[in-house]
PDB file of C-alpha atoms in Angstrom:
ATOM      1  CA  MET A  16      62.672 120.807 -29.127  1.00 43.00           C
ATOM      2  CA  ALA A  17      61.056 122.949 -32.691  1.00 46.00           C
ATOM      3  CA  SER A  18      57.291 122.803 -32.504  1.00 47.00           C
ATOM      4  CA  THR A  19      55.166 123.405 -35.841  1.00 46.00           C
ATOM      5  CA  SER A  20      52.337 125.381 -36.813  1.00 49.00           C
ATOM      6  CA  ALA A  21      49.001 124.372 -36.396  1.00 49.00           C
ATOM      7  CA  GLY A  22      48.219 123.982 -40.022  1.00 62.00           C
ATOM      8  CA  SER A  23      51.301 121.493 -40.734  1.00 70.00           C
ATOM      9  CA  GLY A  24      50.284 118.143 -42.541  1.00 80.00           C
ATOM     10  CA  TRP A  25      48.907 116.903 -45.676  1.00 84.00           C
ATOM     11  CA  THR A  26      45.775 118.492 -46.214  1.00 87.00           C
ATOM     12  CA  THR A  27      43.830 117.303 -49.305  1.00 88.00           C
ATOM     13  CA  SER A  28      44.324 120.724 -50.518  1.00 87.00           C
ATOM     14  CA  ARG A  29      48.105 120.656 -50.380  1.00 86.00           C
ATOM     15  CA  ILE A  30      48.062 117.367 -52.130  1.00 88.00           C
ATOM     16  CA  ILE A  31      46.282 118.486 -55.111  1.00 90.00           C
ATOM     17  CA  ALA A  32      48.480 121.607 -55.311  1.00 87.00           C
ATOM     18  CA  LEU A  33      51.320 118.909 -54.997  1.00 88.00           C
ATOM     19  CA  ALA A  34      49.959 116.946 -57.641  1.00 91.00           C
ATOM     20  CA  ALA A  35      49.187 119.798 -60.033  1.00 90.00           C
ATOM     21  CA  GLY A  36      52.188 121.086 -59.744  1.00 89.00           C
ATOM     22  CA  SER A  37      53.967 117.738 -60.590  1.00 91.00           C
ATOM     23  CA  VAL A  38      52.060 117.714 -63.682  1.00 92.00           C
ATOM     24  CA  LEU A  39      52.781 120.953 -64.501  1.00 91.00           C
ATOM     25  CA  PHE A  40      56.001 120.706 -64.181  1.00 91.00           C
ATOM     26  CA  LEU A  41      56.075 117.998 -66.742  1.00 93.00           C
ATOM     27  CA  ILE A  42      54.118 119.746 -69.381  1.00 92.00           C
ATOM     28  CA  SER A  43      56.805 122.587 -68.819  1.00 91.00           C
ATOM     29  CA  LEU A  44      59.602 119.978 -69.925  1.00 91.00           C
ATOM     30  CA  ALA A  45      57.552 118.858 -72.689  1.00 91.00           C
ATOM     31  CA  PHE A  46      57.477 122.675 -74.020  1.00 89.00           C
ATOM     32  CA  ILE A  47      60.935 122.998 -73.594  1.00 89.00           C
ATOM     33  CA  ALA A  48      61.930 119.861 -75.088  1.00 89.00           C
ATOM     34  CA  GLY A  49      59.447 120.830 -78.130  1.00 82.00           C
ATOM     35  CA  GLY A  50      60.816 124.397 -78.226  1.00 80.00           C
ATOM     36  CA  GLY A  51      64.194 122.860 -78.256  1.00 81.00           C
ATOM     37  CA  THR A  52      63.612 120.316 -81.210  1.00 77.00           C
ATOM     38  CA  LEU A  53      62.217 123.231 -83.580  1.00 73.00           C
ATOM     39  CA  ALA A  54      64.799 125.598 -82.542  1.00 76.00           C
ATOM     40  CA  TRP A  55      67.381 122.816 -83.774  1.00 74.00           C
ATOM     41  CA  ALA A  56      65.325 122.433 -86.858  1.00 67.00           C
ATOM     42  CA  ASP A  57      65.317 126.008 -87.838  1.00 67.00           C
ATOM     43  CA  GLN A  58      69.174 125.956 -87.325  1.00 69.00           C
ATOM     44  CA  GLU A  59      69.039 122.996 -89.820  1.00 64.00           C
ATOM     45  CA  GLN A  60      66.893 125.038 -92.441  1.00 57.00           C
ATOM     46  CA  LEU A  61      68.757 127.808 -92.518  1.00 53.00           C
ATOM     47  CA  ARG A  62      71.726 125.926 -94.035  1.00 60.00           C
ATOM     48  CA  SER A  63      69.344 125.708 -97.309  1.00 63.00           C
ATOM     49  CA  GLY A  64      66.214 127.437 -96.711  1.00 65.00           C
ATOM     50  CA  TYR A  65      64.560 123.993 -96.142  1.00 70.00           C
ATOM     51  CA  LEU A  66      63.904 121.271 -93.514  1.00 69.00           C
ATOM     52  CA  THR A  67      64.528 118.153 -95.694  1.00 71.00           C
ATOM     53  CA  THR A  68      63.914 114.204 -94.641  1.00 74.00           C
ATOM     54  CA  THR A  69      66.776 112.057 -95.565  1.00 77.00           C
ATOM     55  CA  THR A  70      66.784 110.831 -99.431  1.00 83.00           C
ATOM     56  CA  THR A  71      64.830 107.419-100.063  1.00 87.00           C
ATOM     57  CA  THR A  72      64.686 104.984-102.740  1.00 90.00           C
ATOM     58  CA  TYR A  73      61.482 104.356-104.440  1.00 91.00           C
ATOM     59  CA  SER A  74      60.164 101.612-106.962  1.00 91.00           C
ATOM     60  CA  THR A  75      57.001 100.869-108.693  1.00 93.00           C
ATOM     61  CA  SER A  76      56.314  98.191-111.369  1.00 93.00           C
ATOM     62  CA  GLY A  77      53.225 100.013-112.090  1.00 94.00           C
ATOM     63  CA  TYR A  78      52.985 103.504-113.645  1.00 95.00           C
ATOM     64  CA  ALA A  79      53.233 106.263-111.454  1.00 95.00           C
ATOM     65  CA  LEU A  80      54.472 106.756-107.906  1.00 95.00           C
ATOM     66  CA  VAL A  81      52.040 108.980-105.989  1.00 93.00           C
ATOM     67  CA  SER A  82      52.177 110.548-102.195  1.00 89.00           C
ATOM     68  CA  ASP A  83      49.347 110.218 -99.912  1.00 85.00           C
ATOM     69  CA  PRO A  84      46.946 113.443-100.058  1.00 82.00           C
ATOM     70  CA  ILE A  85      48.326 116.449 -98.593  1.00 75.00           C
ATOM     71  CA  LYS A  86      45.922 118.048 -96.628  1.00 68.00           C
ATOM     72  CA  PRO A  87      46.889 121.912 -95.505  1.00 55.00           C
ATOM     73  CA  ASN A  88      42.985 122.306 -94.027  1.00 50.00           C
ATOM     74  CA  GLY A  89      43.110 118.866 -92.520  1.00 47.00           C
ATOM     75  CA  ALA A  90      45.606 116.767 -91.413  1.00 45.00           C
ATOM     76  CA  TRP A  91      48.182 119.377 -92.339  1.00 48.00           C
ATOM     77  CA  GLY A  92      45.943 122.162 -90.504  1.00 49.00           C
ATOM     78  CA  TRP A  93      48.732 122.995 -87.821  1.00 50.00           C
ATOM     79  CA  LEU A  94      51.249 122.903 -90.510  1.00 54.00           C
ATOM     80  CA  SER A  95      49.820 125.290 -92.542  1.00 54.00           C
ATOM     81  CA  LEU A  96      50.436 127.655 -89.823  1.00 57.00           C
ATOM     82  CA  ILE A  97      54.171 127.649 -90.170  1.00 62.00           C
ATOM     83  CA  VAL A  98      54.971 125.771 -93.727  1.00 65.00           C
ATOM     84  CA  ASP A  99      55.407 128.704 -96.762  1.00 69.00           C
ATOM     85  CA  ARG A 100      56.590 126.178 -99.283  1.00 76.00           C
ATOM     86  CA  VAL A 101      57.117 122.322-100.270  1.00 81.00           C
ATOM     87  CA  ARG A 102      60.161 121.143-102.067  1.00 84.00           C
ATOM     88  CA  ILE A 103      60.582 117.559-103.481  1.00 87.00           C
ATOM     89  CA  ARG A 104      63.681 116.526-105.247  1.00 89.00           C
ATOM     90  CA  ILE A 105      63.695 113.277-107.559  1.00 91.00           C
ATOM     91  CA  SER A 106      66.224 112.048-109.518  1.00 90.00           C
ATOM     92  CA  SER A 107      65.636 108.488-111.609  1.00 88.00           C
ATOM     93  CA  SER A 108      68.188 105.739-110.827  1.00 82.00           C
ATOM     94  CA  ASP A 109      68.389 105.379-114.897  1.00 83.00           C
ATOM     95  CA  ARG A 110      69.595 109.142-114.844  1.00 79.00           C
ATOM     96  CA  SER A 111      69.498 109.189-118.967  1.00 81.00           C
ATOM     97  CA  ARG A 112      65.434 108.370-118.741  1.00 86.00           C
ATOM     98  CA  PRO A 113      63.075 111.853-118.587  1.00 93.00           C
ATOM     99  CA  LEU A 114      60.770 111.987-115.797  1.00 94.00           C
ATOM    100  CA  PHE A 115      57.749 113.597-114.721  1.00 96.00           C
ATOM    101  CA  ALA A 116      56.886 115.381-111.272  1.00 95.00           C
ATOM    102  CA  GLY A 117      53.745 117.528-110.608  1.00 94.00           C
ATOM    103  CA  ILE A 118      51.127 118.330-107.661  1.00 93.00           C
ATOM    104  CA  ALA A 119      47.513 118.500-108.508  1.00 94.00           C
ATOM    105  CA  ALA A 120      44.130 118.257-106.956  1.00 93.00           C
ATOM    106  CA  ALA A 121      44.067 114.452-105.425  1.00 92.00           C
ATOM    107  CA  GLY A 122      40.520 114.326-107.277  1.00 92.00           C
ATOM    108  CA  ASP A 123      41.969 114.967-110.238  1.00 94.00           C
ATOM    109  CA  VAL A 124      44.985 112.295-109.602  1.00 94.00           C
ATOM    110  CA  GLU A 125      42.768 109.752-108.601  1.00 92.00           C
ATOM    111  CA  ARG A 126      40.465 109.950-111.788  1.00 93.00           C
ATOM    112  CA  TYR A 127      43.634 110.075-114.031  1.00 94.00           C
ATOM    113  CA  LEU A 128      45.024 106.799-112.371  1.00 93.00           C
ATOM    114  CA  GLY A 129      41.934 105.344-111.932  1.00 89.00           C
ATOM    115  CA  ASP A 130      42.350 102.342-113.763  1.00 91.00           C
ATOM    116  CA  VAL A 131      46.079 102.345-113.984  1.00 93.00           C
ATOM    117  CA  SER A 132      48.517 100.432-111.858  1.00 95.00           C
ATOM    118  CA  TYR A 133      50.465 102.783-109.224  1.00 95.00           C
ATOM    119  CA  THR A 134      52.010 102.903-106.071  1.00 94.00           C
ATOM    120  CA  THR A 135      51.267 105.369-103.205  1.00 92.00           C
ATOM    121  CA  VAL A 136      53.779 106.359-100.946  1.00 88.00           C
ATOM    122  CA  GLY A 137      52.697 107.364 -97.054  1.00 78.00           C
ATOM    123  CA  VAL A 138      54.075 109.609 -94.905  1.00 65.00           C
ATOM    124  CA  ARG A 139      56.701 107.066 -93.156  1.00 62.00           C
ATOM    125  CA  GLY A 140      58.406 106.819 -96.685  1.00 59.00           C
ATOM    126  CA  GLY A 141      59.827 103.540 -97.795  1.00 57.00           C
ATOM    127  CA  HIS A 142      58.359 101.790 -95.142  1.00 67.00           C
ATOM    128  CA  ASP A 143      54.749 103.050 -95.638  1.00 74.00           C
ATOM    129  CA  VAL A 144      53.802 102.112 -99.492  1.00 84.00           C
ATOM    130  CA  THR A 145      50.959 100.439-100.752  1.00 88.00           C
ATOM    131  CA  ASP A 146      50.595  99.003-104.238  1.00 90.00           C
ATOM    132  CA  HIS A 147      47.213  99.472-106.507  1.00 91.00           C
ATOM    133  CA  PRO A 148      46.576  97.101-109.190  1.00 92.00           C
ATOM    134  CA  GLY A 149      44.921  98.262-112.679  1.00 90.00           C
ATOM    135  CA  THR A 150      44.739  97.368-116.198  1.00 92.00           C
ATOM    136  CA  GLY A 151      44.293 100.974-118.052  1.00 91.00           C
ATOM    137  CA  VAL A 152      47.587 102.629-119.545  1.00 92.00           C
ATOM    138  CA  PRO A 153      48.176 106.492-118.566  1.00 93.00           C
ATOM    139  CA  ALA A 154      47.849 109.320-121.226  1.00 92.00           C
ATOM    140  CA  ALA A 155      51.290 111.543-120.870  1.00 93.00           C
ATOM    141  CA  PRO A 156      50.940 113.007-117.858  1.00 94.00           C
ATOM    142  CA  ALA A 157      52.586 116.771-118.492  1.00 91.00           C
ATOM    143  CA  THR A 158      49.104 117.794-120.393  1.00 91.00           C
ATOM    144  CA  ALA A 159      47.064 115.168-118.333  1.00 91.00           C
ATOM    145  CA  LEU A 160      45.888 117.343-115.724  1.00 92.00           C
ATOM    146  CA  ARG A 161      45.860 121.110-114.750  1.00 92.00           C
ATOM    147  CA  TRP A 162      48.780 120.826-112.359  1.00 94.00           C
ATOM    148  CA  ALA A 163      49.642 122.934-109.747  1.00 92.00           C
ATOM    149  CA  ALA A 164      53.563 122.698-110.198  1.00 92.00           C
ATOM    150  CA  LYS A 165      55.246 120.193-112.421  1.00 93.00           C
ATOM    151  CA  THR A 166      58.897 119.789-113.810  1.00 94.00           C
ATOM    152  CA  GLN A 167      60.119 117.363-116.087  1.00 94.00           C
ATOM    153  CA  GLY A 168      63.640 115.928-117.903  1.00 92.00           C
ATOM    154  CA  THR A 169      66.520 114.020-116.709  1.00 91.00           C
ATOM    155  CA  GLY A 170      69.025 114.584-113.738  1.00 88.00           C
ATOM    156  CA  THR A 171      67.965 115.646-110.634  1.00 90.00           C
ATOM    157  CA  LEU A 172      64.166 117.367-110.773  1.00 92.00           C
ATOM    158  CA  THR A 173      63.008 120.019-108.148  1.00 91.00           C
ATOM    159  CA  LEU A 174      59.412 120.677-107.785  1.00 90.00           C
ATOM    160  CA  THR A 175      58.474 123.301-105.161  1.00 87.00           C
ATOM    161  CA  TRP A 176      54.983 124.262-104.341  1.00 84.00           C
ATOM    162  CA  GLU A 177      53.190 127.072-102.501  1.00 81.00           C
ATOM    163  CA  GLU A 178      51.485 125.653 -99.548  1.00 75.00           C
ATOM    164  CA  GLN A 179      47.368 126.151-100.683  1.00 76.00           C
ATOM    165  CA  ARG A 180      44.148 125.079 -99.156  1.00 76.00           C
ATOM    166  CA  GLY A 181      42.548 122.091-100.540  1.00 79.00           C
ATOM    167  CA  ASP A 182      43.578 118.041-100.711  1.00 85.00           C
ATOM    168  CA  TRP A 183      47.010 118.061-103.267  1.00 89.00           C
ATOM    169  CA  THR A 184      49.023 115.077-104.407  1.00 91.00           C
ATOM    170  CA  VAL A 185      52.308 114.468-105.546  1.00 92.00           C
ATOM    171  CA  VAL A 186      52.751 112.194-108.842  1.00 94.00           C
ATOM    172  CA  VAL A 187      55.891 111.129-110.336  1.00 95.00           C
ATOM    173  CA  MET A 188      55.768 109.019-113.567  1.00 95.00           C
ATOM    174  CA  ASN A 189      57.884 108.575-116.457  1.00 94.00           C
ATOM    175  CA  GLN A 190      57.910 111.401-118.667  1.00 94.00           C
ATOM    176  CA  ASP A 191      56.614 109.218-121.681  1.00 93.00           C
ATOM    177  CA  ALA A 192      54.056 107.594-119.069  1.00 93.00           C
ATOM    178  CA  SER A 193      55.513 104.324-119.718  1.00 93.00           C
ATOM    179  CA  SER A 194      55.524 101.713-116.693  1.00 92.00           C
ATOM    180  CA  ALA A 195      58.486 100.789-114.121  1.00 93.00           C
ATOM    181  CA  LEU A 196      60.489 103.428-112.323  1.00 92.00           C
ATOM    182  CA  THR A 197      62.839 103.858-109.298  1.00 92.00           C
ATOM    183  CA  VAL A 198      63.794 107.128-108.276  1.00 92.00           C
ATOM    184  CA  ARG A 199      65.689 108.740-105.001  1.00 91.00           C
ATOM    185  CA  ALA A 200      63.820 111.290-103.657  1.00 89.00           C
ATOM    186  CA  GLU A 201      63.805 113.903-100.565  1.00 85.00           C
ATOM    187  CA  ALA A 202      61.129 116.264 -99.110  1.00 82.00           C
ATOM    188  CA  GLY A 203      61.678 119.687 -97.829  1.00 78.00           C
ATOM    189  CA  MET A 204      59.623 122.366 -96.031  1.00 75.00           C
ATOM    190  CA  SER A 205      60.317 126.346 -95.863  1.00 74.00           C
ATOM    191  CA  ALA A 206      58.624 127.458 -92.529  1.00 69.00           C
ATOM    192  CA  PRO A 207      59.500 130.841 -91.831  1.00 69.00           C
ATOM    193  CA  ALA A 208      57.975 130.786 -88.273  1.00 66.00           C
ATOM    194  CA  LEU A 209      59.954 127.801 -87.086  1.00 67.00           C
ATOM    195  CA  ALA A 210      62.000 130.044 -84.601  1.00 72.00           C
ATOM    196  CA  TRP A 211      59.340 132.307 -83.692  1.00 72.00           C
ATOM    197  CA  LEU A 212      57.410 129.104 -82.916  1.00 75.00           C
ATOM    198  CA  ALA A 213      60.504 127.626 -80.901  1.00 75.00           C
ATOM    199  CA  GLY A 214      60.951 130.998 -78.855  1.00 81.00           C
ATOM    200  CA  GLU A 215      57.230 131.017 -77.777  1.00 81.00           C
ATOM    201  CA  LEU A 216      57.421 126.949 -76.592  1.00 85.00           C
ATOM    202  CA  LEU A 217      60.595 127.898 -74.650  1.00 88.00           C
ATOM    203  CA  ALA A 218      59.110 130.761 -72.986  1.00 89.00           C
ATOM    204  CA  LEU A 219      56.052 129.015 -72.113  1.00 90.00           C
ATOM    205  CA  GLY A 220      58.076 125.903 -70.944  1.00 89.00           C
ATOM    206  CA  LEU A 221      59.723 128.335 -68.707  1.00 91.00           C
ATOM    207  CA  LEU A 222      56.910 130.148 -67.386  1.00 91.00           C
ATOM    208  CA  THR A 223      55.173 126.736 -66.699  1.00 91.00           C
ATOM    209  CA  GLY A 224      58.189 125.627 -64.826  1.00 89.00           C
ATOM    210  CA  VAL A 225      58.329 128.750 -62.516  1.00 91.00           C
ATOM    211  CA  VAL A 226      54.717 128.170 -61.866  1.00 91.00           C
ATOM    212  CA  ALA A 227      55.096 124.242 -61.297  1.00 89.00           C
ATOM    213  CA  GLY A 228      58.101 124.968 -58.915  1.00 90.00           C
ATOM    214  CA  ALA A 229      56.297 127.595 -56.952  1.00 90.00           C
ATOM    215  CA  MET A 230      53.398 125.394 -56.487  1.00 89.00           C
ATOM    216  CA  ILE A 231      55.593 122.002 -55.255  1.00 90.00           C
ATOM    217  CA  VAL A 232      57.863 124.346 -52.863  1.00 90.00           C
ATOM    218  CA  VAL A 233      54.621 126.155 -51.045  1.00 88.00           C
ATOM    219  CA  SER A 234      52.890 123.121 -50.581  1.00 87.00           C
ATOM    220  CA  VAL A 235      55.645 120.687 -49.621  1.00 88.00           C
ATOM    221  CA  ARG A 236      56.654 124.149 -47.100  1.00 86.00           C
ATOM    222  CA  LEU A 237      52.896 124.195 -45.645  1.00 86.00           C
ATOM    223  CA  ALA A 238      53.100 120.424 -45.079  1.00 83.00           C
ATOM    224  CA  SER A 239      56.071 120.319 -43.203  1.00 83.00           C
ATOM    225  CA  GLY A 240      55.155 123.430 -40.951  1.00 73.00           C
ATOM    226  CA  ARG A 241      57.933 125.710 -42.563  1.00 63.00           C
ATOM    227  CA  GLY A 242      55.407 127.613 -44.550  1.00 55.00           C
ATOM    228  CA  PRO A 243      54.354 131.453 -43.349  1.00 55.00           C
ATOM    229  CA  GLY A 244      53.500 131.760 -39.595  1.00 51.00           C
ATOM    230  CA  ALA A 245      55.091 128.458 -38.725  1.00 50.00           C
ATOM    231  CA  THR A 246      56.838 128.741 -35.342  1.00 50.00           C
ATOM    232  CA  PRO A 247      60.786 128.657 -35.674  1.00 50.00           C
ATOM    233  CA  PRO A 248      62.649 126.240 -33.694  1.00 49.00           C
TER     234      PRO A 248
END
């Protein structure tokens, strides 16, 4: 009959080691999944230089479509480490009607549209819009503010902006500041560090997985009496 070492069995330390190893194993899977997702995103980005959202239609009966504030030093803090440029492409449902698109400091935009009817578009796109009532009529947008980037005209407009610190807002209007517009838009970002970050996450996931596997195997072997020093059958 096989005998076991005196130290076999599930001691408190072995149970803790097994639990810790199991948690580390789940963490390693999360790292690997995240790294794989970023690697896929990097391959998608290589096709056009930008990682883009799907094209979505937005409408307002007011004077402007406005994004939620972009905050590279706030909610966007971690994105600012990898995002280089933001690109937005916009086209009007009436392709003969000139559009204006620009990005400016959020505070300036808030003052510009203070008493104007407009619609805010949130991070969830077409499922996250809020109408803001107003009675004012805005000035033509092109010269109304100090825009960090702007474009105007007919057809498909492309607005490109290099990431900067501060709170920024994207504004889309009719060029003549008239009310009511419907546009199709897509957003994209250029993230040169995406491949590096994917590799780091994959490497970290593999390393964490090896450590987790060792903790699980050693604790199980010791508990079953098959660890170092155990008496062979």
